[in-house]
Coordinates of C-alpha atoms and ligand atoms in Angstrom, one line a residue:
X1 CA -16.8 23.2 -16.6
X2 CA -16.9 23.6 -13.0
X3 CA -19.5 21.5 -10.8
X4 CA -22.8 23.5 -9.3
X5 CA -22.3 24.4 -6.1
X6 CA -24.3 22.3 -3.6
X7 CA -25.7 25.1 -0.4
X8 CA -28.3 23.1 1.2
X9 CA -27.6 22.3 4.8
X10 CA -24.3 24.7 4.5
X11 CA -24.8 27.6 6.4
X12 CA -21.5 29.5 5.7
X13 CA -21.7 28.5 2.0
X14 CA -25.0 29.9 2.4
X15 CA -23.4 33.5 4.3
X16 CA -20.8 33.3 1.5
X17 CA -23.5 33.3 -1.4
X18 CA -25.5 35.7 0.0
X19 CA -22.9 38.2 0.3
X20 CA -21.9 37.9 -3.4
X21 CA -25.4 39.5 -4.7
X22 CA -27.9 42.3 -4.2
X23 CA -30.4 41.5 -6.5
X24 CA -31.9 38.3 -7.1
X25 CA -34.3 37.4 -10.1
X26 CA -36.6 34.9 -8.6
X27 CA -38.7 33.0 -10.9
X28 CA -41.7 31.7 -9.8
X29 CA -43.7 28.3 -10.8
X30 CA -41.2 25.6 -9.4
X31 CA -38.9 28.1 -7.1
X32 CA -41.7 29.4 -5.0
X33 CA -44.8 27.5 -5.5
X34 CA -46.1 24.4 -8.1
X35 CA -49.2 26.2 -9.3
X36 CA -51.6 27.0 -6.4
X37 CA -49.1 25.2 -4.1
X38 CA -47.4 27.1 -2.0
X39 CA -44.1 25.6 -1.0
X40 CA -43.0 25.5 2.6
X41 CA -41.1 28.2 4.0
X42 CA -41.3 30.5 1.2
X43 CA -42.6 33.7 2.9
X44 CA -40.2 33.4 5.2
X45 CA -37.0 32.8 2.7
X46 CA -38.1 35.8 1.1
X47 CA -38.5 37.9 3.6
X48 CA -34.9 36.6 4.6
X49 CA -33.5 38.0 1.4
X50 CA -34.9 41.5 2.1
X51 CA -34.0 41.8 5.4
X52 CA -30.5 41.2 4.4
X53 CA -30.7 44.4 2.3
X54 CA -31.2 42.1 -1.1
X55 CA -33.6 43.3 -3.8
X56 CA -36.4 40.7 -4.9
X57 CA -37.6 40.7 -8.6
X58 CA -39.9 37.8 -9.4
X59 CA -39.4 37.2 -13.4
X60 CA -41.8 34.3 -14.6
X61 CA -42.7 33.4 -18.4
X62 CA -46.5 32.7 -17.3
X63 CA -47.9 35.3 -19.5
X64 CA -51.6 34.2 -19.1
X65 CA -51.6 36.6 -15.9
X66 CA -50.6 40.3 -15.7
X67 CA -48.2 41.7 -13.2
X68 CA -51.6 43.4 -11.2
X69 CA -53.2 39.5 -11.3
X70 CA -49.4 38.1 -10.2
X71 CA -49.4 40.7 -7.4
X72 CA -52.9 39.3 -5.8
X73 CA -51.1 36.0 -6.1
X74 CA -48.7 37.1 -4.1
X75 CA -50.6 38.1 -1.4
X76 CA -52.7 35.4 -1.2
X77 CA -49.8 33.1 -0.6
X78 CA -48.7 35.2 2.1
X79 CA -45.6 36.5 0.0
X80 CA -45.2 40.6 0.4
X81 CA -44.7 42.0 -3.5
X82 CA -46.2 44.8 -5.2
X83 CA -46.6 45.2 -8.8
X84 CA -43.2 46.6 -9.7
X85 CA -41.3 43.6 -8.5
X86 CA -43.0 41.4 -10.4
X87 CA -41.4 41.3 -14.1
X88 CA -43.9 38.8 -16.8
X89 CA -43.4 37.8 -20.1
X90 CA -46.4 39.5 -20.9
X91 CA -45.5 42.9 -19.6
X92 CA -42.0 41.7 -21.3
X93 CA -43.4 42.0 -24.6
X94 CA -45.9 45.0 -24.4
X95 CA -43.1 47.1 -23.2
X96 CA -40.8 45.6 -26.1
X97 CA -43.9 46.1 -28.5
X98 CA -44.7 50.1 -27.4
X99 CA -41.0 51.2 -26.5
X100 CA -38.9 49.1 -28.9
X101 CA -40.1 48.4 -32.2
X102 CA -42.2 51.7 -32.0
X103 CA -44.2 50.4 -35.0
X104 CA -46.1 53.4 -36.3
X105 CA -49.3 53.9 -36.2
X106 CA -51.9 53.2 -37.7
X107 CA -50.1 50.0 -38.4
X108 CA -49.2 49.2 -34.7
X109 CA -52.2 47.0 -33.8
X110 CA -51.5 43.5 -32.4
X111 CA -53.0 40.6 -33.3
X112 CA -53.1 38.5 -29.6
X113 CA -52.8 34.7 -29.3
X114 CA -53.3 34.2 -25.9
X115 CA -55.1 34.8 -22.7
X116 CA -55.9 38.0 -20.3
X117 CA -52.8 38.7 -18.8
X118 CA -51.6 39.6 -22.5
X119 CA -54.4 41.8 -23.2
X120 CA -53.9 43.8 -19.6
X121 CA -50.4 44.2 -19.9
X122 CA -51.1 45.7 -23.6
X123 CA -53.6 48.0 -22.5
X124 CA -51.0 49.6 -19.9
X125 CA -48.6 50.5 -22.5
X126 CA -51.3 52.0 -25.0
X127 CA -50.6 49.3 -27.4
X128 CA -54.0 48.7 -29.6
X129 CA -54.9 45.0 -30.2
X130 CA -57.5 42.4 -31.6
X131 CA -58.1 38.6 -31.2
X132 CA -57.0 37.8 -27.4
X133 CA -60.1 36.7 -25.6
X134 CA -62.3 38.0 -28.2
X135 CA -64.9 35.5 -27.7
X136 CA -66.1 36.0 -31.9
X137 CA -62.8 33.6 -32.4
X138 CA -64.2 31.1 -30.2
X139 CA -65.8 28.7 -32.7
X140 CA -65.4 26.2 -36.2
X141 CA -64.3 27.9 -39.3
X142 CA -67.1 28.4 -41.6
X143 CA -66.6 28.7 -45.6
X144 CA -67.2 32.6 -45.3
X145 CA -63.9 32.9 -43.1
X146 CA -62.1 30.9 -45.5
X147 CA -63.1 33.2 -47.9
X148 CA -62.9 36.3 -46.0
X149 CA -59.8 35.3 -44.7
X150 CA -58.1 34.8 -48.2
X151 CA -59.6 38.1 -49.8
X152 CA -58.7 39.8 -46.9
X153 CA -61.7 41.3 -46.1
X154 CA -61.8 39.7 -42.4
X155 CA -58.5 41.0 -42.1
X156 CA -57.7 44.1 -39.9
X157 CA -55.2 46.2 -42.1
X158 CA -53.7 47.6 -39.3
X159 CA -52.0 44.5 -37.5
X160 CA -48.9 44.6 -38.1
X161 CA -47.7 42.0 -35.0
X162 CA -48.8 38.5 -34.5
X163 CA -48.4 38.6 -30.6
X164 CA -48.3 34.7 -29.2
X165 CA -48.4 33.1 -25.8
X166 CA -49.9 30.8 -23.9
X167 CA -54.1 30.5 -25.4
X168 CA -56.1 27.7 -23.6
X169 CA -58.8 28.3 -26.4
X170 CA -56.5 27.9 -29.1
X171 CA -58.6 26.8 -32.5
X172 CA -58.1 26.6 -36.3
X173 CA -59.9 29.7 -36.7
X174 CA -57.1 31.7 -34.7
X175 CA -54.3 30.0 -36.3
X176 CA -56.2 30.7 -39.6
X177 CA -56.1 34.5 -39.0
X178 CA -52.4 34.7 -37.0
X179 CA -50.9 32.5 -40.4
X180 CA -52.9 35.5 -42.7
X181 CA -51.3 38.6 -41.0
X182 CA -48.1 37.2 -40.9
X183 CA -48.0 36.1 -44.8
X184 CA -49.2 39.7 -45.0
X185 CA -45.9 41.0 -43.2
X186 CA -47.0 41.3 -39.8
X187 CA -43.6 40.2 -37.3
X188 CA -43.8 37.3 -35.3
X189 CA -43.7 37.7 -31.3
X190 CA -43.8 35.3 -28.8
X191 CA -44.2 35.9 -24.8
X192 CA -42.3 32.5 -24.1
X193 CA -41.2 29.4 -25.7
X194 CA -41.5 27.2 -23.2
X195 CA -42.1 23.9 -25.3
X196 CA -44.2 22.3 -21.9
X197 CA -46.7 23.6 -19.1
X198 CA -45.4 22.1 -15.5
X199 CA -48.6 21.0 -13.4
X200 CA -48.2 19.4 -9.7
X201 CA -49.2 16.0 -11.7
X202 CA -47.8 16.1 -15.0
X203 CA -46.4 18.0 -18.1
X204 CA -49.0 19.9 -20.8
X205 CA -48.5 21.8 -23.8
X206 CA -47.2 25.4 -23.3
X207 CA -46.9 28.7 -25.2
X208 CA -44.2 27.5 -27.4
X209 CA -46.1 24.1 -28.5
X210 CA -49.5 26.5 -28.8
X211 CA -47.7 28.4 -31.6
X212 CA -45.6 25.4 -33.5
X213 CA -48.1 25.4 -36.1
X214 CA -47.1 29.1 -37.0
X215 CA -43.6 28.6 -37.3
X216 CA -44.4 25.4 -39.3
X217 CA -46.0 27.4 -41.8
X218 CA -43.9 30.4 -42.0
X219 CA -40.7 28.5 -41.4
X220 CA -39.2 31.1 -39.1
X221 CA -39.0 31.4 -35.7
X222 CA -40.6 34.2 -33.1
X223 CA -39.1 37.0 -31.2
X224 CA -39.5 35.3 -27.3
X225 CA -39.8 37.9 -24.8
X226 CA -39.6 35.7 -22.3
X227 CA -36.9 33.5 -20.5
X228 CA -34.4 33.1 -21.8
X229 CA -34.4 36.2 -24.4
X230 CA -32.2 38.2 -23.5
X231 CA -34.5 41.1 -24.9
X232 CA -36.1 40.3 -21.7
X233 CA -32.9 41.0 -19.4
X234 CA -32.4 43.8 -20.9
X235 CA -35.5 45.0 -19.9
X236 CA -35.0 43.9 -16.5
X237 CA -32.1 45.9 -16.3
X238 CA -33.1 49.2 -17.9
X239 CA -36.2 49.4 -15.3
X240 CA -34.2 48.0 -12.1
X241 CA -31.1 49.1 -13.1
X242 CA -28.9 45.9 -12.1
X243 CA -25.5 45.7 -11.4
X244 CA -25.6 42.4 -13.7
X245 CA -22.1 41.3 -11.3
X246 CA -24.0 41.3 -8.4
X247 CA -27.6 39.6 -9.7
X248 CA -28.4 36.2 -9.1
X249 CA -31.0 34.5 -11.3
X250 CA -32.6 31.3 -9.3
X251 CA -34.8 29.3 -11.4
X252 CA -35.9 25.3 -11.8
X253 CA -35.8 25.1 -15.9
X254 CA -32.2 24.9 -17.2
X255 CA -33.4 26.0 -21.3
X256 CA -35.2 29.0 -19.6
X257 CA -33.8 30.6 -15.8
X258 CA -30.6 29.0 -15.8
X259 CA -29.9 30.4 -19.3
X260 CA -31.3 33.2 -19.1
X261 CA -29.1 33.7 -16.1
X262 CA -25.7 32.5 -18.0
X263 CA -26.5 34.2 -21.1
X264 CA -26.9 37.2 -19.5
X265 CA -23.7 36.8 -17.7
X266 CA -25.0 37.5 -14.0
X267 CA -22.6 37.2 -11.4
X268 CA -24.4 33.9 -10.5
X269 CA -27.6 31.3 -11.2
X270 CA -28.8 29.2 -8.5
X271 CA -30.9 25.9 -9.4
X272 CA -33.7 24.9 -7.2
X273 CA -34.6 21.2 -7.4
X274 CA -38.4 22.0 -6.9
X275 CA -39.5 21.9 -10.4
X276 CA -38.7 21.0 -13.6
X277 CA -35.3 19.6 -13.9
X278 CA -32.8 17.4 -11.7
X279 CA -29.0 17.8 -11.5
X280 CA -28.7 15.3 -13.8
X281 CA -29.9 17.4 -16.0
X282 CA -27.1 19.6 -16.0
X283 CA -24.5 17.0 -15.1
X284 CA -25.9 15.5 -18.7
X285 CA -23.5 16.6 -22.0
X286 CA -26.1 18.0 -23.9
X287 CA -27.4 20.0 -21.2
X288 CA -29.0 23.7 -22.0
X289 CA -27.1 25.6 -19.3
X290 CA -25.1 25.0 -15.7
X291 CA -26.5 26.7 -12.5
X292 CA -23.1 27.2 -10.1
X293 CA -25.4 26.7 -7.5
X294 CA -27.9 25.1 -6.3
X295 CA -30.3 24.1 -3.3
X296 CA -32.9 21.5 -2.8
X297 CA -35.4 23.8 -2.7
X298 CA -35.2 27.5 -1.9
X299 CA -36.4 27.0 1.8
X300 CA -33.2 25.7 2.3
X301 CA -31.5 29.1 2.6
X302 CA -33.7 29.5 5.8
X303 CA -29.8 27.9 7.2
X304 CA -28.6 30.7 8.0
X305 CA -31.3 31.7 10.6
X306 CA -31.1 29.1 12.5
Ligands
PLP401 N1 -46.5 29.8 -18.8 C1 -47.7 29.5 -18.2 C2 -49.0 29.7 -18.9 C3 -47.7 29.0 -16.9 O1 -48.8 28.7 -16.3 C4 -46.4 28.9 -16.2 C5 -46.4 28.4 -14.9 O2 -47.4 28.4 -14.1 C6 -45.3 29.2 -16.9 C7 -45.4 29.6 -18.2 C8 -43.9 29.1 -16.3 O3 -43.8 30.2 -15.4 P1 -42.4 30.4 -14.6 O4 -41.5 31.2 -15.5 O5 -42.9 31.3 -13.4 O6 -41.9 29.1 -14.2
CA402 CA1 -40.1 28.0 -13.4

């Protein structure tokens, strides 16, 4: 396969790229910032973009904050975006949950794994849920919710999705109740798979390590809304209605952005060297995806300006 192209420093190759997109699906920890750190330049590349007529879409798997919580964000790092640019995992899969599978009522009640951002983004598409940050779940297992659990009288009878993302509060309890609706029938969703959490210091567990234990004991995998489902693009397009051709995907995770971007067969995916993987990643045989381009660090299309 062909080599990523290599932009930084290269004005013209910079002209060139630009002119080959007008949309581009920015994703966010590791393109623009490394949580709260803002990286240099950023306003000012994506202001760049818009002035050149481009369309911005920020597309991040980070479902433990809503599109409304992304959008103060935003602002707070001095980055211009209201709420319908910003496209989350979490507003991914409520959309999926209340437009797609149409579940009808009264079983269309989601059981939540996961943090607020879930929760708001369910509320804005009507969906009814239960569990989330439902601090009743926060707490040992006793005997009675062994037995209630089994009998099903702790049960709500009208879950019929186990909804998982990202839950810092994750506990046996929670796992306990998800593993009983879905033995009952309930499907399996996930926001994202992401197997690992990027910090500025170091890697942690992320939504798709939180919900291992589930697919352990079910022995089947979730529906991911996230990167790099292609439920997700699909999405994407319907609301902004691409011109896939002319859409550029940037991203820093190969298994997420970059496929999400190939899979989806974008006119191009750019590779930002700001976060989670290096080019040897992709130069490497078993690699997840290829970028065809890719810059240092997104700042670096600030070239052209000067
Ligand atoms: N999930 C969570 C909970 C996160 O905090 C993050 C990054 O902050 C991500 C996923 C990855 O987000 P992105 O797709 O913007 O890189
Ligand atoms: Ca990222």
């Amino acid at each position: 396969s062909q080599s990523a192209k290599y932009l930084s420093g290269d004005a013209s190759a910079i002209n060139d790229f630009l002119d080959k997109f007008d949309t581009f699906l920015i994703d966010c920890d590791g393109v623009l910032w490394s949580g709260d750190h803002l990286f240099e330049g950023i306003p000012q590349t994506i202001d760049l973009l818009r002035s050149r007529g481009k369309r911005t879409v920020f597309v991040t798997n980070n479902s433990t904050k809503s599109r409304a919580e992304y959008t103060k964000k935003f602002a707070a790092k001095g980055i211009s975006c209201n709420e319908e640019d910003v496209f989350g995992s979490s507003y991914s899969a409520a959309v999926y949950i209340n437009r797609i599978m149409k579940l009808p009522a009264p079983r269309n009640k989601v059981f939540v794994l996961g943090e607020v951002g879930i929760e708001t983004e369910l509320q804005a598409e009507n969906v009814p849920f239960i569990g989330g940050t439902d601090p009743a779940l926060r707490r040992d297992i006793t005997d009675a919710d062994f037995a209630g659990l089994a009998d099903g009288s702790l049960l709500d009878p009208d879950v019929g999705v186990v909804l998982a993302g990202l839950d810092y509060h994750i506990n046996y309890l929670k796992l306990a109740t998800a593993y009983q609706y879905l033995r009952r029938g309930a499907k399996f969703l996930a926001t994202n798979t992401d197997s690992t959490l990027p910090s500025h210091h170091a890697f942690f567990p992320g939504a798709g390590s939180c919900l291992i234990p589930l697919t352990n004991m079910i022995r089947q995998e979730p529906l991911a809304l996230g990167k790099p489902s292609q439920a997700m693009m699909d999405a994407v397009e319907g609301k902004f209605q691409l011109d896939r051709s002319r859409t550029c995907m940037i991203g820093d995770r190969l298994n997420t952005d970059i496929l999400f971007g190939v899979e989806g067969k974008l006119g191009g995916t750019l590779a930002v060297l700001t976060g989670v993987n290096k080019k040897a990643d992709w130069e490497a045989n078993e690699a997840p995806a290829r970028p065809a381009y890719y810059v240092d660090g997104l700042a670096d299309l600030l070239a052209v300006t000067k």
